[in-house]
Short mmCIF file of C-alpha atoms in Angstrom, two decimals:
data_model
loop_
_atom_site.label_atom_id
_atom_site.label_comp_id
_atom_site.label_asym_id
_atom_site.label_seq_id
_atom_site.Cartn_x
_atom_site.Cartn_y
_atom_site.Cartn_z
CA MET A 1 27.75 116.92 195.75
CA ARG A 2 27.83 119.09 198.89
CA LEU A 3 29.89 116.57 200.85
CA VAL A 4 32.30 116.23 197.93
CA ARG A 5 33.01 119.95 198.13
CA ILE A 6 33.71 119.53 201.84
CA LEU A 7 36.33 116.82 201.32
CA SER A 8 37.92 118.46 198.25
CA ALA A 9 40.58 120.23 200.31
CA THR A 10 41.77 116.95 201.85
CA THR A 11 43.70 116.26 198.64
CA VAL A 12 46.22 118.79 199.99
CA LEU A 13 47.11 116.22 202.63
CA ALA A 14 47.78 113.51 200.05
CA ALA A 15 49.96 115.87 198.02
CA ALA A 16 52.01 116.84 201.06
CA ILE A 17 52.64 113.26 202.17
CA GLY A 18 53.53 112.20 198.63
CA SER A 19 56.07 114.98 198.23
CA ALA A 20 57.86 113.88 201.39
CA GLN A 21 59.06 110.69 199.68
CA ALA A 22 59.12 111.69 196.02
CA GLY A 23 62.20 111.06 193.90
CA GLY A 24 65.64 112.58 193.99
CA PHE A 25 66.03 115.10 196.79
CA SER A 26 62.34 116.12 196.79
CA ARG A 27 60.69 116.89 200.14
CA GLY A 28 57.90 119.45 200.47
CA THR A 29 55.94 121.54 197.97
CA ALA A 30 54.60 125.05 198.40
CA ASP A 31 50.99 124.98 199.63
CA THR A 32 49.57 127.02 196.75
CA ASP A 33 46.33 125.00 196.89
CA ILE A 34 45.28 127.39 199.66
CA LEU A 35 44.59 129.95 196.91
CA TYR A 36 41.48 128.01 195.85
CA GLU A 37 39.93 127.72 199.31
CA ASP A 38 36.99 129.78 200.56
CA GLY A 39 37.68 132.61 202.98
CA ASN A 40 39.04 136.16 203.03
CA PHE A 41 42.01 135.17 205.17
CA ASN A 42 43.27 131.59 205.44
CA MET A 43 46.23 130.26 207.38
CA ARG A 44 47.56 126.69 207.49
CA ALA A 45 50.61 125.31 209.30
CA GLY A 46 51.91 121.82 209.87
CA ALA A 47 54.77 119.38 209.65
CA ILE A 48 55.61 115.95 208.27
CA ILE A 49 58.03 113.57 209.96
CA VAL A 50 59.72 110.89 207.85
CA VAL A 51 61.52 107.93 209.44
CA PRO A 52 63.39 105.98 206.72
CA THR A 53 65.57 102.91 207.10
CA GLN A 54 67.77 101.20 204.51
CA LYS A 55 70.85 99.10 205.23
CA PHE A 56 74.03 98.32 203.34
CA SER A 57 74.10 94.82 201.87
CA LYS A 58 77.57 95.23 200.36
CA SER A 59 80.31 97.81 200.78
CA VAL A 60 83.92 98.52 199.97
CA ASN A 61 84.14 99.16 203.73
CA PRO A 62 82.97 95.87 205.33
CA ALA A 63 82.17 97.70 208.58
CA LEU A 64 79.16 99.31 206.87
CA VAL A 65 77.44 96.05 205.90
CA GLY A 66 74.20 95.65 207.86
CA THR A 67 74.15 99.27 209.06
CA ASP A 68 71.49 101.90 208.32
CA TYR A 69 72.53 105.19 206.73
CA LEU A 70 69.30 107.22 206.38
CA ASP A 71 68.39 109.91 208.93
CA THR A 72 64.95 110.91 210.18
CA TYR A 73 63.84 114.34 208.99
CA VAL A 74 61.00 116.83 209.50
CA ILE A 75 59.38 118.94 206.77
CA PRO A 76 57.73 122.15 208.06
CA SER A 77 55.04 123.89 206.04
CA GLY A 78 53.14 127.13 206.33
CA ALA A 79 50.81 129.16 204.12
CA VAL A 80 48.81 132.37 204.47
CA LYS A 81 46.25 133.47 201.86
CA ILE A 82 44.61 136.87 201.52
CA LYS A 83 41.62 137.41 199.23
CA MET A 84 42.30 140.79 197.64
CA THR A 85 39.13 140.90 195.52
CA ASP A 86 36.59 138.40 194.21
CA ASN A 87 39.00 137.75 191.33
CA LEU A 88 42.41 137.98 192.99
CA SER A 89 44.01 136.07 195.87
CA CYS A 90 47.65 135.96 196.99
CA ALA A 91 49.51 133.59 199.30
CA GLY A 92 52.82 133.43 201.10
CA THR A 93 54.28 129.95 201.58
CA TYR A 94 57.14 128.30 203.44
CA THR A 95 58.54 124.76 203.32
CA ASP A 96 61.68 122.67 202.82
CA VAL A 97 61.52 121.75 199.13
CA TYR A 98 64.67 119.64 198.88
CA GLY A 99 66.98 117.83 201.24
CA ALA A 100 68.98 114.74 202.12
CA ALA A 101 70.51 113.45 205.33
CA SER A 102 72.78 110.46 205.94
CA THR A 103 74.92 109.28 208.84
CA TYR A 104 77.39 106.44 208.44
CA ALA A 105 78.54 104.02 211.12
CA SER A 106 82.00 103.93 209.50
CA PRO A 107 83.71 106.10 206.85
CA PHE A 108 81.96 105.83 203.48
CA GLY A 109 83.41 106.51 200.04
CA PRO A 110 86.69 108.13 198.96
CA ALA A 111 85.93 111.23 201.07
CA GLY A 112 85.53 109.13 204.22
CA LYS A 113 82.06 110.53 204.95
CA LEU A 114 80.63 110.16 208.44
CA SER A 115 77.66 112.42 207.84
CA GLU A 116 76.24 114.60 205.09
CA LYS A 117 73.13 116.74 205.23
CA PHE A 118 71.56 119.54 203.25
CA THR A 119 68.22 121.33 203.18
CA VAL A 120 66.75 123.83 200.73
CA THR A 121 64.11 126.03 202.34
CA GLU A 122 61.69 127.92 200.10
CA PHE A 123 59.96 131.22 200.92
CA GLY A 124 57.39 131.92 198.21
CA ALA A 125 54.72 134.38 197.13
CA THR A 126 52.08 133.35 194.58
CA CYS A 127 48.96 135.07 193.27
CA ALA A 128 45.97 133.72 191.35
CA VAL A 129 43.67 135.69 189.06
CA PHE A 130 40.23 134.10 188.64
CA MET A 131 37.91 134.56 185.66
CA ASN A 132 34.44 133.08 185.21
CA MET A 133 34.30 130.64 182.31
CA GLY A 134 31.41 128.32 181.49
CA LYS A 135 30.18 126.46 184.57
CA GLY A 136 33.35 127.22 186.51
CA ARG A 137 36.28 129.58 186.63
CA LEU A 138 39.72 129.82 185.08
CA ALA A 139 42.72 130.66 187.25
CA VAL A 140 46.08 132.02 186.12
CA LEU A 141 48.81 131.68 188.75
CA GLY A 142 52.25 133.23 189.04
CA GLY A 143 54.82 134.00 191.67
CA ALA A 144 58.41 133.94 192.83
CA PHE A 145 60.39 132.23 195.56
CA LEU A 146 63.65 132.52 197.47
CA GLU A 147 65.64 129.38 198.29
CA LYS A 148 68.01 129.11 201.24
CA PHE A 149 70.56 126.28 200.92
CA ASN A 150 72.33 124.85 203.98
CA TYR A 151 74.92 122.06 203.75
CA ASP A 152 76.87 120.22 206.45
CA PHE A 153 79.55 117.60 205.87
CA VAL A 154 81.80 115.55 208.14
CA GLY A 155 84.45 113.60 206.25
CA GLY A 156 88.02 112.42 206.30
CA GLY A 157 87.03 109.95 208.97
CA GLY A 158 86.02 112.89 211.17
CA ALA A 159 89.00 115.13 210.43
CA LEU A 160 87.03 117.61 208.31
CA ASP A 161 83.83 119.45 209.25
CA VAL A 162 82.33 121.79 206.62
CA GLY A 163 79.32 124.12 206.53
CA LEU A 164 78.07 125.97 203.43
CA THR A 165 75.17 128.34 202.67
CA SER A 166 73.75 130.06 199.61
CA SER A 167 70.61 131.68 198.20
CA ALA A 168 68.86 131.55 194.84
CA VAL A 169 65.69 133.01 193.32
CA GLY A 170 63.19 131.23 191.08
CA TRP A 171 59.62 131.52 189.80
CA ARG A 172 56.48 129.49 189.23
CA ALA A 173 53.53 129.84 186.87
CA GLY A 174 50.43 127.84 186.23
CA VAL A 175 46.91 127.64 184.90
CA ALA A 176 43.87 125.91 186.36
CA TYR A 177 40.18 125.39 185.75
CA GLU A 178 37.68 124.43 188.42
CA ILE A 179 33.96 123.77 188.84
CA PRO A 180 33.44 124.05 192.62
CA ASP A 181 29.94 122.53 192.61
CA ILE A 182 31.37 119.13 191.65
CA ALA A 183 34.81 119.63 193.24
CA PHE A 184 36.42 119.47 189.80
CA ARG A 185 39.82 121.07 189.35
CA THR A 186 42.67 120.56 186.96
CA GLU A 187 45.93 122.46 187.37
CA LEU A 188 49.19 122.60 185.45
CA MET A 189 52.05 124.18 187.39
CA TYR A 190 55.65 124.93 186.38
CA ARG A 191 58.46 125.58 188.87
CA SER A 192 61.80 126.89 187.65
CA GLY A 193 65.17 125.37 188.44
CA THR A 194 67.92 127.13 190.38
CA THR A 195 71.72 127.20 190.59
CA HIS A 196 73.50 127.37 193.93
CA ASP A 197 77.07 128.59 194.40
CA ALA A 198 77.58 128.09 198.11
CA SER A 199 80.35 129.39 200.34
CA GLY A 200 81.36 128.78 203.92
CA SER A 201 84.15 127.36 206.00
CA GLY A 202 85.48 124.15 207.41
CA ASN A 203 87.44 122.97 210.39
CA LEU A 204 90.39 120.68 209.62
CA THR A 205 91.88 118.53 212.38
CA VAL A 206 95.52 117.64 211.68
CA ALA A 207 96.35 116.06 215.03
CA PRO A 208 94.50 115.33 218.29
CA GLY A 209 93.54 118.70 219.70
CA VAL A 210 95.07 120.56 216.76
CA SER A 211 92.74 122.07 214.14
CA PHE A 212 92.40 125.20 212.05
CA PRO A 213 89.70 126.86 209.92
CA VAL A 214 89.75 126.61 206.12
CA PRO A 215 87.62 128.34 203.45
CA ALA A 216 85.18 126.11 201.56
CA ALA A 217 82.85 126.40 198.58
CA GLY A 218 80.44 124.21 196.64
CA ASP A 219 78.10 124.31 193.67
CA GLY A 220 75.20 122.34 192.23
CA GLU A 221 72.01 122.49 190.16
CA LEU A 222 68.42 122.01 191.32
CA PRO A 223 65.75 121.04 188.78
CA GLN A 224 62.76 122.59 187.09
CA SER A 225 59.50 120.66 187.34
CA VAL A 226 56.02 120.46 185.82
CA GLU A 227 53.03 118.93 187.60
CA LEU A 228 49.53 118.15 186.34
CA LYS A 229 46.88 117.61 189.04
CA VAL A 230 43.25 116.57 188.50
CA GLN A 231 40.42 115.98 190.97
CA SER A 232 36.67 115.52 190.59
CA GLY A 233 33.60 114.42 192.45
CA ILE A 234 32.54 110.99 191.17
CA ALA A 235 29.48 110.25 193.34
CA PRO A 236 27.69 111.82 196.32
CA GLY A 237 30.33 112.10 199.03
CA TRP A 238 33.14 110.66 196.88
CA LEU A 239 36.07 112.27 195.10
CA ALA A 240 38.88 110.90 192.92
CA PHE A 241 42.22 112.62 192.40
CA GLY A 242 45.51 112.07 190.66
CA SER A 243 48.71 113.79 189.59
CA VAL A 244 51.70 113.34 187.31
CA ARG A 245 54.92 115.20 188.02
CA TRP A 246 58.02 115.49 185.84
CA THR A 247 61.21 116.71 187.48
CA ASP A 248 64.32 117.57 185.49
CA TRP A 249 66.71 115.66 187.74
CA SER A 250 69.08 115.06 184.82
CA VAL A 251 70.61 118.48 185.62
CA ASN A 252 71.92 116.98 188.85
CA GLU A 253 75.22 115.53 187.67
CA THR A 254 77.59 116.31 190.53
CA LEU A 255 77.77 118.17 193.83
CA ASN A 256 81.22 119.72 194.05
CA LEU A 257 82.86 120.59 197.36
CA ASN A 258 86.17 122.46 197.40
CA VAL A 259 88.08 122.98 200.64
CA THR A 260 91.19 125.16 200.51
CA GLY A 261 94.27 123.16 201.43
CA VAL A 262 92.39 119.86 201.22
CA GLY A 263 91.18 119.65 197.62
CA THR A 264 87.94 118.90 195.80
CA SER A 265 85.41 116.25 196.79
CA GLN A 266 82.66 115.28 194.39
CA ASN A 267 79.34 113.50 194.81
CA GLN A 268 78.53 111.82 191.51
CA TYR A 269 74.85 111.42 190.53
CA TYR A 270 74.29 111.76 186.75
CA TRP A 271 70.58 111.21 187.35
CA ARG A 272 67.83 110.74 184.81
CA ASP A 273 64.59 112.72 184.88
CA GLY A 274 62.10 111.81 187.58
CA TRP A 275 58.44 110.84 187.17
CA THR A 276 56.00 110.66 190.08
CA ILE A 277 52.44 109.35 189.60
CA THR A 278 49.79 109.53 192.33
CA GLY A 279 46.15 108.42 192.46
CA GLY A 280 43.57 108.18 195.20
CA VAL A 281 40.00 108.52 196.42
CA GLY A 282 38.40 110.53 199.19
CA HIS A 283 35.11 110.12 201.05
CA ALA A 284 33.12 112.54 203.20
CA PHE A 285 31.67 110.60 206.13
CA THR A 286 29.84 113.60 207.63
CA ASP A 287 29.76 117.37 207.20
CA ASN A 288 32.82 117.57 209.46
CA VAL A 289 34.82 114.39 208.86
CA SER A 290 36.36 113.12 205.62
CA GLY A 291 39.15 110.75 204.70
CA LEU A 292 41.28 109.57 201.81
CA VAL A 293 43.64 106.85 200.62
CA SER A 294 46.26 107.21 197.89
CA LEU A 295 48.94 105.21 196.12
CA GLN A 296 52.08 106.72 194.62
CA TRP A 297 54.85 105.38 192.40
CA ASP A 298 58.09 107.25 191.87
CA ARG A 299 60.48 106.17 189.15
CA GLY A 300 63.99 106.12 190.55
CA VAL A 301 66.46 108.64 189.17
CA SER A 302 69.61 106.56 189.69
CA THR A 303 71.67 105.53 186.65
CA GLY A 304 74.07 103.38 188.65
CA TYR A 305 76.06 106.00 190.55
CA ASP A 306 74.01 105.93 193.77
CA PHE A 307 70.99 104.38 195.53
CA ARG A 308 68.02 106.56 194.42
CA THR A 309 65.82 103.85 192.87
CA ASP A 310 62.04 103.28 192.69
CA LYS A 311 59.66 104.02 195.57
CA TRP A 312 56.07 103.02 196.29
CA LEU A 313 53.97 104.90 198.85
CA LEU A 314 50.58 104.02 200.39
CA ALA A 315 48.97 106.86 202.35
CA ALA A 316 45.78 107.51 204.31
CA GLY A 317 44.46 110.60 206.01
CA VAL A 318 41.53 112.17 207.81
CA SER A 319 40.23 115.74 207.99
CA MET A 320 38.17 116.98 210.95
CA LYS A 321 36.47 120.36 211.28
CA ASP A 322 36.02 121.72 214.79
CA SER A 323 33.47 123.99 216.44
CA LEU A 324 35.88 126.93 216.32
CA GLY A 325 35.92 126.96 212.53
CA GLY A 326 39.31 125.32 212.18
CA GLU A 327 40.29 122.14 210.38
CA LEU A 328 42.73 119.48 211.60
CA ARG A 329 44.25 117.07 209.09
CA LEU A 330 46.15 113.96 210.13
CA GLY A 331 47.85 111.48 207.84
CA GLY A 332 50.14 108.51 207.76
CA ALA A 333 51.95 106.54 205.09
CA VAL A 334 54.39 103.74 204.49
CA SER A 335 56.91 103.88 201.67
CA TYR A 336 58.80 100.98 200.12
CA LEU A 337 62.35 101.75 198.94
CA ALA A 338 63.70 99.41 196.27
CA SER A 339 67.14 97.82 196.67
CA ALA A 340 70.00 99.41 194.76
CA GLU A 341 73.64 98.95 193.81
CA ALA A 342 76.22 101.51 192.73
CA THR A 343 77.96 100.06 189.69
CA LYS A 344 79.64 103.21 188.36
CA GLY A 345 81.78 106.05 189.62
CA ILE A 346 83.39 106.59 192.98
CA GLU A 347 80.74 104.65 194.96
CA ALA A 348 80.92 101.49 192.82
CA GLY A 349 81.01 98.32 194.88
CA ASN A 350 78.40 99.47 197.40
CA ALA A 351 74.81 98.20 197.57
CA VAL A 352 71.76 98.53 199.83
CA ASP A 353 68.84 96.22 200.57
CA SER A 354 65.25 97.32 200.07
CA GLY A 355 64.03 99.57 202.85
CA TRP A 356 61.01 101.29 204.34
CA ALA A 357 59.94 104.72 205.51
CA GLY A 358 57.19 105.61 207.95
CA ILE A 359 55.53 109.00 207.54
CA LEU A 360 53.28 111.01 209.86
CA SER A 361 51.66 114.31 208.92
CA ALA A 362 49.61 116.92 210.77
CA ASN A 363 48.41 120.40 209.88
CA TYR A 364 45.78 122.84 211.09
CA LYS A 365 43.90 125.52 209.14
CA VAL A 366 41.85 128.52 210.21
CA LYS A 367 39.97 131.00 208.04
CA TRP A 368 38.00 134.20 208.39
#
C-alpha cells in the first residue's frame, strides 16, 4: 500500500475542483486537509480558473436572448501548516469561499442590471489534536475564520454604480479517523453560517456628465454546511474516495440593496438546501506521479426564482513530485449546467439554455 499512501493527498485536488462549481454561490473551501500531511512545516498555494458559459433562451428583454451572462472567475487558495507537537498541528488558510459574477449585454430585471459581482474571502485558522486509537489515530479539529464580503453592482441601465463591503466571523469543527498505512480517512466537518450587513456608497448619474455620491447598504445570509469525506486504499497503488456535502442554502432568501434617494432593490432566491455528492478513484503510477478521476453531482438550489439548477462535473488531475521535495498538482474539469427558467418573482419570464464550464487548477506544495 506504499503507493496508495503517496497518492492519498491528490484527493485534495479533486475536492478543490469540485468546490469551484458546487451549488449556490459556493467556490473554494479552506485547505484543512494539509493538517493530515507529513512534515513539520507545509505550505501550499494555487489557483483555479473557471470559464462558464450559459445563454438566455427567453427574456422579458428580447435583446438578451442568445447572449451569455456568466463571467470567468479565479479562486485563489493558500495554506500553511505547522506541526506543534506529535499530537498537535495548526494551519492558516485563505480562499474565496463564495461568489458570483454576471455581466449582461442589455439591462436585466426590474433593477436594470448591467453587472453584478460579489466575493466572500475567508481567512481561517484551524488546529487538529491527534490521538492514537486502534490501528490508526483519531483527530479532533476546530478553528475560526474571518470573512470579507465585497459587492459591486451596476444598474439602472448604467445610471447607478454601487460598492459595498462587510466582515463576519464564523467557526468550524470536525472529527476524523485515519489509518495512514492503507490511506484510510473519514472526516466529518461542520462550518458555521454568517450574516453580513454591508455598507458602502454609490454613484448616481442623473444626466450626462452629472452625478453625485449616495450612501448604500445591503444585507444577506450565508449558510452553514456539513461535509462527510471518506477515502481508502482499495488495491496496491489504487485509492477510492467520496464525499457528501449538505449546505443550508434555504437561509438565502433575498439579497437586499438599499440606496439612499433611489430606494430598495432585491434579489429574490428562496433557495432550497443544497446537496453535493462526489466520487472518484486515484492511481499511483510511480513513486512520484499519481493521478485521479472524479464525478460530481450537485442538486440545484433553485425553486423557480432564478437559474441555479443541477450541475454535473467530470474532473481529472495529476500530481508530480520533483527533485527539490515539492509537489505540483494540475487538474482540469468540465461541468454541465442544466437549463433553467424563472417562473416566480421579479425575474419570471426569463430562461437560460443548458451551459458548460471549463475548469483548470494548479497548486504547488513544499514541506520541511
